[in-house]
Amino acid sequence: MLGMALVCTVVAVCYSNAGRVVKWMGPTGADIVVRLSAFILLAIGVQIVWNGFSTALGLLLKTTPAPS
């Protein structure tokens, strides 16, 4: 619960200061941050899909031992 509250607080602080940070970085810096965060999100999504497919494929290809 403490970790979740900490993450919520950090996100709230980041959102409340986002306008100030964008002014400081300028439009090019903001564009770079948006593109990097989109790339990281894409990489996380690909990893989640890959883990799901590999687990499902492993379960489908799993051979059951023949009865004796």
mmCIF file with all atom_site columns, C-alpha atoms in Angstrom:
data_model
loop_
_atom_site.group_PDB
_atom_site.id
_atom_site.type_symbol
_atom_site.label_atom_id
_atom_site.label_alt_id
_atom_site.label_comp_id
_atom_site.label_asym_id
_atom_site.label_entity_id
_atom_site.label_seq_id
_atom_site.pdbx_PDB_ins_code
_atom_site.Cartn_x
_atom_site.Cartn_y
_atom_site.Cartn_z
_atom_site.occupancy
_atom_site.B_iso_or_equiv
_atom_site.pdbx_formal_charge
_atom_site.auth_seq_id
_atom_site.auth_comp_id
_atom_site.auth_asym_id
_atom_site.auth_atom_id
_atom_site.pdbx_PDB_model_num
ATOM 1  C CA . MET A 1 1  ? 0.000  0.000   0.000   1.00 0.00 ? 1  MET A CA 1
ATOM 2  C CA . LEU A 1 2  ? 2.852  2.342   0.786   1.00 0.00 ? 2  LEU A CA 1
ATOM 3  C CA . GLY A 1 3  ? 4.455  1.759   -2.617  1.00 0.00 ? 3  GLY A CA 1
ATOM 4  C CA . MET A 1 4  ? 1.179  2.411   -4.395  1.00 0.00 ? 4  MET A CA 1
ATOM 5  C CA . ALA A 1 5  ? 0.678  5.639   -2.452  1.00 0.00 ? 5  ALA A CA 1
ATOM 6  C CA . LEU A 1 6  ? 4.219  6.716   -3.294  1.00 0.00 ? 6  LEU A CA 1
ATOM 7  C CA . VAL A 1 7  ? 3.700  6.072   -7.010  1.00 0.00 ? 7  VAL A CA 1
ATOM 8  C CA . CYS A 1 8  ? 0.427  8.038   -6.936  1.00 0.00 ? 8  CYS A CA 1
ATOM 9  C CA . THR A 1 9  ? 2.151  10.949  -5.207  1.00 0.00 ? 9  THR A CA 1
ATOM 10 C CA . VAL A 1 10 ? 5.032  10.977  -7.703  1.00 0.00 ? 10 VAL A CA 1
ATOM 11 C CA . VAL A 1 11 ? 2.600  10.919  -10.641 1.00 0.00 ? 11 VAL A CA 1
ATOM 12 C CA . ALA A 1 12 ? 0.566  13.763  -9.123  1.00 0.00 ? 12 ALA A CA 1
ATOM 13 C CA . VAL A 1 13 ? 3.701  15.872  -8.595  1.00 0.00 ? 13 VAL A CA 1
ATOM 14 C CA . CYS A 1 14 ? 4.869  15.175  -12.153 1.00 0.00 ? 14 CYS A CA 1
ATOM 15 C CA . TYR A 1 15 ? 1.497  16.120  -13.635 1.00 0.00 ? 15 TYR A CA 1
ATOM 16 C CA . SER A 1 16 ? 1.252  19.287  -11.567 1.00 0.00 ? 16 SER A CA 1
ATOM 17 C CA . ASN A 1 17 ? 4.677  20.448  -12.777 1.00 0.00 ? 17 ASN A CA 1
ATOM 18 C CA . ALA A 1 18 ? 4.360  19.239  -16.384 1.00 0.00 ? 18 ALA A CA 1
ATOM 19 C CA . GLY A 1 19 ? 3.651  22.692  -17.824 1.00 0.00 ? 19 GLY A CA 1
ATOM 20 C CA . ARG A 1 20 ? 6.706  24.162  -16.140 1.00 0.00 ? 20 ARG A CA 1
ATOM 21 C CA . VAL A 1 21 ? 8.935  21.314  -17.320 1.00 0.00 ? 21 VAL A CA 1
ATOM 22 C CA . VAL A 1 22 ? 7.689  21.607  -20.915 1.00 0.00 ? 22 VAL A CA 1
ATOM 23 C CA . LYS A 1 23 ? 8.413  25.349  -20.902 1.00 0.00 ? 23 LYS A CA 1
ATOM 24 C CA . TRP A 1 24 ? 11.910 24.635  -19.591 1.00 0.00 ? 24 TRP A CA 1
ATOM 25 C CA . MET A 1 25 ? 12.624 21.908  -22.184 1.00 0.00 ? 25 MET A CA 1
ATOM 26 C CA . GLY A 1 26 ? 10.992 23.663  -25.104 1.00 0.00 ? 26 GLY A CA 1
ATOM 27 C CA . PRO A 1 27 ? 8.962  22.042  -27.866 1.00 0.00 ? 27 PRO A CA 1
ATOM 28 C CA . THR A 1 28 ? 11.837 19.935  -29.198 1.00 0.00 ? 28 THR A CA 1
ATOM 29 C CA . GLY A 1 29 ? 12.705 18.554  -25.766 1.00 0.00 ? 29 GLY A CA 1
ATOM 30 C CA . ALA A 1 30 ? 9.064  17.784  -25.063 1.00 0.00 ? 30 ALA A CA 1
ATOM 31 C CA . ASP A 1 31 ? 8.787  15.973  -28.405 1.00 0.00 ? 31 ASP A CA 1
ATOM 32 C CA . ILE A 1 32 ? 11.852 13.886  -27.556 1.00 0.00 ? 32 ILE A CA 1
ATOM 33 C CA . VAL A 1 33 ? 10.423 12.910  -24.159 1.00 0.00 ? 33 VAL A CA 1
ATOM 34 C CA . VAL A 1 34 ? 7.082  11.958  -25.721 1.00 0.00 ? 34 VAL A CA 1
ATOM 35 C CA . ARG A 1 35 ? 8.767  9.824   -28.385 1.00 0.00 ? 35 ARG A CA 1
ATOM 36 C CA . LEU A 1 36 ? 11.021 8.098   -25.847 1.00 0.00 ? 36 LEU A CA 1
ATOM 37 C CA . SER A 1 37 ? 8.131  7.338   -23.515 1.00 0.00 ? 37 SER A CA 1
ATOM 38 C CA . ALA A 1 38 ? 6.098  5.983   -26.454 1.00 0.00 ? 38 ALA A CA 1
ATOM 39 C CA . PHE A 1 39 ? 9.015  3.733   -27.434 1.00 0.00 ? 39 PHE A CA 1
ATOM 40 C CA . ILE A 1 40 ? 9.365  2.437   -23.873 1.00 0.00 ? 40 ILE A CA 1
ATOM 41 C CA . LEU A 1 41 ? 5.621  1.770   -23.703 1.00 0.00 ? 41 LEU A CA 1
ATOM 42 C CA . LEU A 1 42 ? 5.799  -0.095  -27.024 1.00 0.00 ? 42 LEU A CA 1
ATOM 43 C CA . ALA A 1 43 ? 8.710  -2.200  -25.755 1.00 0.00 ? 43 ALA A CA 1
ATOM 44 C CA . ILE A 1 44 ? 6.781  -3.088  -22.589 1.00 0.00 ? 44 ILE A CA 1
ATOM 45 C CA . GLY A 1 45 ? 3.730  -4.020  -24.652 1.00 0.00 ? 45 GLY A CA 1
ATOM 46 C CA . VAL A 1 46 ? 5.768  -6.220  -26.989 1.00 0.00 ? 46 VAL A CA 1
ATOM 47 C CA . GLN A 1 47 ? 7.324  -7.966  -23.988 1.00 0.00 ? 47 GLN A CA 1
ATOM 48 C CA . ILE A 1 48 ? 3.908  -8.652  -22.450 1.00 0.00 ? 48 ILE A CA 1
ATOM 49 C CA . VAL A 1 49 ? 2.569  -10.048 -25.741 1.00 0.00 ? 49 VAL A CA 1
ATOM 50 C CA . TRP A 1 50 ? 5.727  -12.129 -26.252 1.00 0.00 ? 50 TRP A CA 1
ATOM 51 C CA . ASN A 1 51 ? 5.458  -13.621 -22.758 1.00 0.00 ? 51 ASN A CA 1
ATOM 52 C CA . GLY A 1 52 ? 1.795  -14.461 -23.322 1.00 0.00 ? 52 GLY A CA 1
ATOM 53 C CA . PHE A 1 53 ? 2.369  -16.103 -26.705 1.00 0.00 ? 53 PHE A CA 1
ATOM 54 C CA . SER A 1 54 ? 5.398  -18.066 -25.542 1.00 0.00 ? 54 SER A CA 1
ATOM 55 C CA . THR A 1 55 ? 3.548  -19.339 -22.483 1.00 0.00 ? 55 THR A CA 1
ATOM 56 C CA . ALA A 1 56 ? 0.483  -20.279 -24.528 1.00 0.00 ? 56 ALA A CA 1
ATOM 57 C CA . LEU A 1 57 ? 2.590  -21.959 -27.190 1.00 0.00 ? 57 LEU A CA 1
ATOM 58 C CA . GLY A 1 58 ? 4.515  -23.856 -24.529 1.00 0.00 ? 58 GLY A CA 1
ATOM 59 C CA . LEU A 1 59 ? 1.275  -25.121 -23.034 1.00 0.00 ? 59 LEU A CA 1
ATOM 60 C CA . LEU A 1 60 ? -0.100 -26.110 -26.443 1.00 0.00 ? 60 LEU A CA 1
ATOM 61 C CA . LEU A 1 61 ? 3.052  -27.992 -27.437 1.00 0.00 ? 61 LEU A CA 1
ATOM 62 C CA . LYS A 1 62 ? 3.506  -29.649 -24.083 1.00 0.00 ? 62 LYS A CA 1
ATOM 63 C CA . THR A 1 63 ? 3.444  -33.402 -24.584 1.00 0.00 ? 63 THR A CA 1
ATOM 64 C CA . THR A 1 64 ? 1.691  -35.611 -22.126 1.00 0.00 ? 64 THR A CA 1
ATOM 65 C CA . PRO A 1 65 ? 3.357  -38.872 -21.234 1.00 0.00 ? 65 PRO A CA 1
ATOM 66 C CA . ALA A 1 66 ? 1.826  -41.961 -22.804 1.00 0.00 ? 66 ALA A CA 1
ATOM 67 C CA . PRO A 1 67 ? -0.059 -44.194 -20.374 1.00 0.00 ? 67 PRO A CA 1
ATOM 68 C CA . SER A 1 68 ? 1.795  -47.382 -19.388 1.00 0.00 ? 68 SER A CA 1
#
